[in-house]
Amino acid sequence: MSDQYRPLKDAFGRFATGIGIAACKKRDGGFSVITINSFTSVSLSPPLVLWCIDKSASVYPDFMAADSYAISILNAKQRAMSDRFARYDPIQLTGDEIDIWETGSPLLKDRIAGFDCKIAMRHAAGDHDILIGEVIRFDSANGAPLVYFASNYHSGVED
Ligand SMILES: Cc1cc2nc3c(=O)[nH]c(=O)nc-3n(C[C@H](O)[C@H](O)[C@H](O)COP(=O)(O)O)c2cc1C
C-alpha cells in the first residue's frame, strides 16, 4: 500500500536526530514507553525540553494522564531498545534495566543523557501533541549516540 506521506517523511527525515525513549508511569501500575526522535531542547532557564506524541499512538492516553515523563537518549549500541519500543505492546521494562528518579518515571541504564521532567505545557499540533517538560534532574555520559537519518540508524562518533 502506498504511503501518501512518504515524500514529506523523506524530507523531514533529512534532519538527522538522536533517538530517545520517552516513558511515564501508568495510573494502574507499570510504565508506558515509546521510541521518539522528536526530542528537542527548548530553554535553559527554566530548563525545558519537548517532544511530540502521535495522537494515534497506543500509549497516547497514558501520557495524557501522566504529570511527568523521563527521556533517555540512546547510545550507539542500544538499537534493540529503539526497535523494542517502536512497536505495539513491547516487552515491559524490568527493574534491572532502569533508574528511577524524582518523578517515578523510568530512565534506561547506559543512556548517554537522561531527563526527568514534570509536564509543564501541552500544545495541540495537527496529528501530534507537543509535550513540554520542565527538567527536574538530568545527567550525561560519554559515548557514541544512536543516530537516525533518512529512515536508517547510524552510529554517531564519540567526542
Ligand atoms: C526512529 C523512530 C522515531 C519515532 N519518533 C516518534 C516520535 O517522536 N513521536 C511519536 O509519537 N512516535 C514516534 N515514533 C513511533 C513510535 O515509536 C511508534 O509508533 C510506537 O512505539 C508504536 O506504537 P503503537 O503501534 O502501539 O501505537 C518513532 C518511531 C521510530 C522508529
PDB file of N, CA and C in Angstrom, residues 98-145:
ATOM      1  N   ILE A  98      16.539  -0.185  34.490  1.00  0.00           N
ATOM      2  CA  ILE A  98      16.134   1.221  34.663  1.00  0.00           C
ATOM      3  C   ILE A  98      16.681   1.870  35.937  1.00  0.00           C
ATOM      4  N   ASP A  99      16.671   3.194  35.912  1.00  0.00           N
ATOM      5  CA  ASP A  99      16.848   4.014  37.111  1.00  0.00           C
ATOM      6  C   ASP A  99      15.548   4.788  37.310  1.00  0.00           C
ATOM      7  N   ILE A 100      15.225   5.052  38.560  1.00  0.00           N
ATOM      8  CA  ILE A 100      14.030   5.859  38.871  1.00  0.00           C
ATOM      9  C   ILE A 100      14.480   7.063  39.684  1.00  0.00           C
ATOM     10  N   TRP A 101      14.102   8.251  39.224  1.00  0.00           N
ATOM     11  CA  TRP A 101      14.456   9.473  39.935  1.00  0.00           C
ATOM     12  C   TRP A 101      13.207  10.105  40.563  1.00  0.00           C
ATOM     13  N   GLU A 102      13.203  11.439  40.661  1.00  0.00           N
ATOM     14  CA  GLU A 102      12.170  12.140  41.434  1.00  0.00           C
ATOM     15  C   GLU A 102      10.742  11.855  40.970  1.00  0.00           C
ATOM     16  N   THR A 103      10.497  11.859  39.669  1.00  0.00           N
ATOM     17  CA  THR A 103       9.102  11.768  39.209  1.00  0.00           C
ATOM     18  C   THR A 103       8.568  10.335  39.205  1.00  0.00           C
ATOM     19  N   GLY A 104       9.455   9.366  39.351  1.00  0.00           N
ATOM     20  CA  GLY A 104       8.996   7.970  39.311  1.00  0.00           C
ATOM     21  C   GLY A 104       8.940   7.392  37.916  1.00  0.00           C
ATOM     22  N   SER A 105       9.303   8.208  36.904  1.00  0.00           N
ATOM     23  CA  SER A 105       9.332   7.714  35.520  1.00  0.00           C
ATOM     24  C   SER A 105      10.660   6.992  35.293  1.00  0.00           C
ATOM     25  N   PRO A 106      10.661   5.930  34.482  1.00  0.00           N
ATOM     26  CA  PRO A 106      11.897   5.150  34.327  1.00  0.00           C
ATOM     27  C   PRO A 106      12.852   5.715  33.280  1.00  0.00           C
ATOM     28  N   LEU A 107      14.148   5.702  33.623  1.00  0.00           N
ATOM     29  CA  LEU A 107      15.222   6.050  32.677  1.00  0.00           C
ATOM     30  C   LEU A 107      16.004   4.776  32.381  1.00  0.00           C
ATOM     31  N   LEU A 108      16.388   4.590  31.101  1.00  0.00           N
ATOM     32  CA  LEU A 108      17.147   3.395  30.726  1.00  0.00           C
ATOM     33  C   LEU A 108      18.589   3.514  31.191  1.00  0.00           C
ATOM     34  N   LYS A 109      19.120   2.424  31.728  1.00  0.00           N
ATOM     35  CA  LYS A 109      20.548   2.395  32.037  1.00  0.00           C
ATOM     36  C   LYS A 109      21.356   2.480  30.737  1.00  0.00           C
ATOM     37  N   ASP A 110      22.600   2.904  30.819  1.00  0.00           N
ATOM     38  CA  ASP A 110      23.538   3.017  29.690  1.00  0.00           C
ATOM     39  C   ASP A 110      23.171   4.138  28.713  1.00  0.00           C
ATOM     40  N   ARG A 111      22.200   4.979  29.087  1.00  0.00           N
ATOM     41  CA  ARG A 111      21.863   6.164  28.273  1.00  0.00           C
ATOM     42  C   ARG A 111      23.081   7.085  28.194  1.00  0.00           C
ATOM     43  N   ILE A 112      23.093   7.969  27.162  1.00  0.00           N
ATOM     44  CA  ILE A 112      24.155   8.980  27.144  1.00  0.00           C
ATOM     45  C   ILE A 112      23.652  10.300  27.745  1.00  0.00           C
ATOM     46  N   ALA A 113      22.329  10.409  27.934  1.00  0.00           N
ATOM     47  CA  ALA A 113      21.774  11.524  28.704  1.00  0.00           C
ATOM     48  C   ALA A 113      20.383  11.124  29.188  1.00  0.00           C
ATOM     49  N   GLY A 114      20.005  11.691  30.323  1.00  0.00           N
ATOM     50  CA  GLY A 114      18.677  11.420  30.875  1.00  0.00           C
ATOM     51  C   GLY A 114      18.054  12.702  31.396  1.00  0.00           C
ATOM     52  N   PHE A 115      16.734  12.810  31.237  1.00  0.00           N
ATOM     53  CA  PHE A 115      15.998  13.998  31.675  1.00  0.00           C
ATOM     54  C   PHE A 115      14.732  13.542  32.384  1.00  0.00           C
ATOM     55  N   ASP A 116      14.613  13.877  33.655  1.00  0.00           N
ATOM     56  CA  ASP A 116      13.414  13.572  34.425  1.00  0.00           C
ATOM     57  C   ASP A 116      12.583  14.857  34.468  1.00  0.00           C
ATOM     58  N   CYS A 117      11.361  14.812  33.956  1.00  0.00           N
ATOM     59  CA  CYS A 117      10.620  16.056  33.688  1.00  0.00           C
ATOM     60  C   CYS A 117       9.203  16.040  34.240  1.00  0.00           C
ATOM     61  N   LYS A 118       8.782  17.207  34.731  1.00  0.00           N
ATOM     62  CA  LYS A 118       7.361  17.440  35.013  1.00  0.00           C
ATOM     63  C   LYS A 118       6.743  18.045  33.765  1.00  0.00           C
ATOM     64  N   ILE A 119       5.577  17.578  33.353  1.00  0.00           N
ATOM     65  CA  ILE A 119       4.939  18.138  32.162  1.00  0.00           C
ATOM     66  C   ILE A 119       4.454  19.548  32.501  1.00  0.00           C
ATOM     67  N   ALA A 120       5.010  20.545  31.781  1.00  0.00           N
ATOM     68  CA  ALA A 120       4.728  21.948  32.079  1.00  0.00           C
ATOM     69  C   ALA A 120       3.647  22.518  31.166  1.00  0.00           C
ATOM     70  N   MET A 121       3.641  22.082  29.917  1.00  0.00           N
ATOM     71  CA  MET A 121       2.681  22.592  28.925  1.00  0.00           C
ATOM     72  C   MET A 121       2.395  21.502  27.905  1.00  0.00           C
ATOM     73  N   ARG A 122       1.159  21.533  27.403  1.00  0.00           N
ATOM     74  CA  ARG A 122       0.765  20.639  26.305  1.00  0.00           C
ATOM     75  C   ARG A 122       0.156  21.512  25.216  1.00  0.00           C
ATOM     76  N   HIS A 123       0.575  21.274  23.969  1.00  0.00           N
ATOM     77  CA  HIS A 123       0.018  22.035  22.852  1.00  0.00           C
ATOM     78  C   HIS A 123      -0.481  21.074  21.786  1.00  0.00           C
ATOM     79  N   ALA A 124      -1.685  21.299  21.299  1.00  0.00           N
ATOM     80  CA  ALA A 124      -2.192  20.532  20.165  1.00  0.00           C
ATOM     81  C   ALA A 124      -1.474  21.003  18.915  1.00  0.00           C
ATOM     82  N   ALA A 125      -1.059  20.084  18.066  1.00  0.00           N
ATOM     83  CA  ALA A 125      -0.340  20.445  16.843  1.00  0.00           C
ATOM     84  C   ALA A 125      -0.636  19.406  15.771  1.00  0.00           C
ATOM     85  N   GLY A 126      -1.725  19.603  15.064  1.00  0.00           N
ATOM     86  CA  GLY A 126      -2.080  18.666  14.000  1.00  0.00           C
ATOM     87  C   GLY A 126      -2.341  17.278  14.539  1.00  0.00           C
ATOM     88  N   ASP A 127      -1.705  16.271  13.927  1.00  0.00           N
ATOM     89  CA  ASP A 127      -1.956  14.894  14.378  1.00  0.00           C
ATOM     90  C   ASP A 127      -1.059  14.496  15.551  1.00  0.00           C
ATOM     91  N   HIS A 128      -0.265  15.439  16.070  1.00  0.00           N
ATOM     92  CA  HIS A 128       0.552  15.207  17.261  1.00  0.00           C
ATOM     93  C   HIS A 128       0.200  16.224  18.349  1.00  0.00           C
ATOM     94  N   ASP A 129       0.594  15.943  19.568  1.00  0.00           N
ATOM     95  CA  ASP A 129       0.603  16.928  20.657  1.00  0.00           C
ATOM     96  C   ASP A 129       2.057  17.185  21.027  1.00  0.00           C
ATOM     97  N   ILE A 130       2.349  18.426  21.384  1.00  0.00           N
ATOM     98  CA  ILE A 130       3.693  18.785  21.854  1.00  0.00           C
ATOM     99  C   ILE A 130       3.670  18.747  23.381  1.00  0.00           C
ATOM    100  N   LEU A 131       4.548  17.951  23.957  1.00  0.00           N
ATOM    101  CA  LEU A 131       4.626  17.838  25.416  1.00  0.00           C
ATOM    102  C   LEU A 131       5.896  18.530  25.897  1.00  0.00           C
ATOM    103  N   ILE A 132       5.745  19.686  26.528  1.00  0.00           N
ATOM    104  CA  ILE A 132       6.887  20.431  27.053  1.00  0.00           C
ATOM    105  C   ILE A 132       7.108  20.025  28.502  1.00  0.00           C
ATOM    106  N   GLY A 133       8.345  19.658  28.818  1.00  0.00           N
ATOM    107  CA  GLY A 133       8.655  19.215  30.173  1.00  0.00           C
ATOM    108  C   GLY A 133       9.674  20.119  30.839  1.00  0.00           C
ATOM    109  N   GLU A 134       9.450  20.384  32.128  1.00  0.00           N
ATOM    110  CA  GLU A 134      10.469  21.091  32.917  1.00  0.00           C
ATOM    111  C   GLU A 134      11.409  20.054  33.508  1.00  0.00           C
ATOM    112  N   VAL A 135      12.693  20.232  33.248  1.00  0.00           N
ATOM    113  CA  VAL A 135      13.687  19.239  33.670  1.00  0.00           C
ATOM    114  C   VAL A 135      13.948  19.384  35.169  1.00  0.00           C
ATOM    115  N   ILE A 136      13.649  18.331  35.898  1.00  0.00           N
ATOM    116  CA  ILE A 136      13.837  18.317  37.358  1.00  0.00           C
ATOM    117  C   ILE A 136      15.217  17.799  37.714  1.00  0.00           C
ATOM    118  N   ARG A 137      15.681  16.839  36.899  1.00  0.00           N
ATOM    119  CA  ARG A 137      17.009  16.244  37.126  1.00  0.00           C
ATOM    120  C   ARG A 137      17.510  15.709  35.791  1.00  0.00           C
ATOM    121  N   PHE A 138      18.807  15.750  35.591  1.00  0.00           N
ATOM    122  CA  PHE A 138      19.371  15.257  34.332  1.00  0.00           C
ATOM    123  C   PHE A 138      20.762  14.701  34.582  1.00  0.00           C
ATOM    124  N   ASP A 139      21.260  13.937  33.624  1.00  0.00           N
ATOM    125  CA  ASP A 139      22.662  13.541  33.641  1.00  0.00           C
ATOM    126  C   ASP A 139      23.149  13.402  32.202  1.00  0.00           C
ATOM    127  N   SER A 140      24.452  13.231  32.031  1.00  0.00           N
ATOM    128  CA  SER A 140      25.006  12.944  30.711  1.00  0.00           C
ATOM    129  C   SER A 140      26.255  12.109  30.898  1.00  0.00           C
ATOM    130  N   ALA A 141      26.602  11.368  29.839  1.00  0.00           N
ATOM    131  CA  ALA A 141      27.752  10.467  29.901  1.00  0.00           C
ATOM    132  C   ALA A 141      28.435  10.463  28.547  1.00  0.00           C
ATOM    133  N   ASN A 142      29.704  10.062  28.524  1.00  0.00           N
ATOM    134  CA  ASN A 142      30.404   9.909  27.250  1.00  0.00           C
ATOM    135  C   ASN A 142      29.853   8.692  26.519  1.00  0.00           C
ATOM    136  N   GLY A 143      30.058   8.668  25.217  1.00  0.00           N
ATOM    137  CA  GLY A 143      29.595   7.520  24.440  1.00  0.00           C
ATOM    138  C   GLY A 143      29.066   7.991  23.109  1.00  0.00           C
ATOM    139  N   ALA A 144      29.169   7.124  22.104  1.00  0.00           N
ATOM    140  CA  ALA A 144      28.653   7.461  20.782  1.00  0.00           C
ATOM    141  C   ALA A 144      27.126   7.370  20.787  1.00  0.00           C
ATOM    142  N   PRO A 145      26.456   8.293  20.119  1.00  0.00           N
ATOM    143  CA  PRO A 145      24.985   8.274  20.081  1.00  0.00           C
ATOM    144  C   PRO A 145      24.449   7.339  19.005  1.00  0.00           C
TER     145      PRO A 145
END
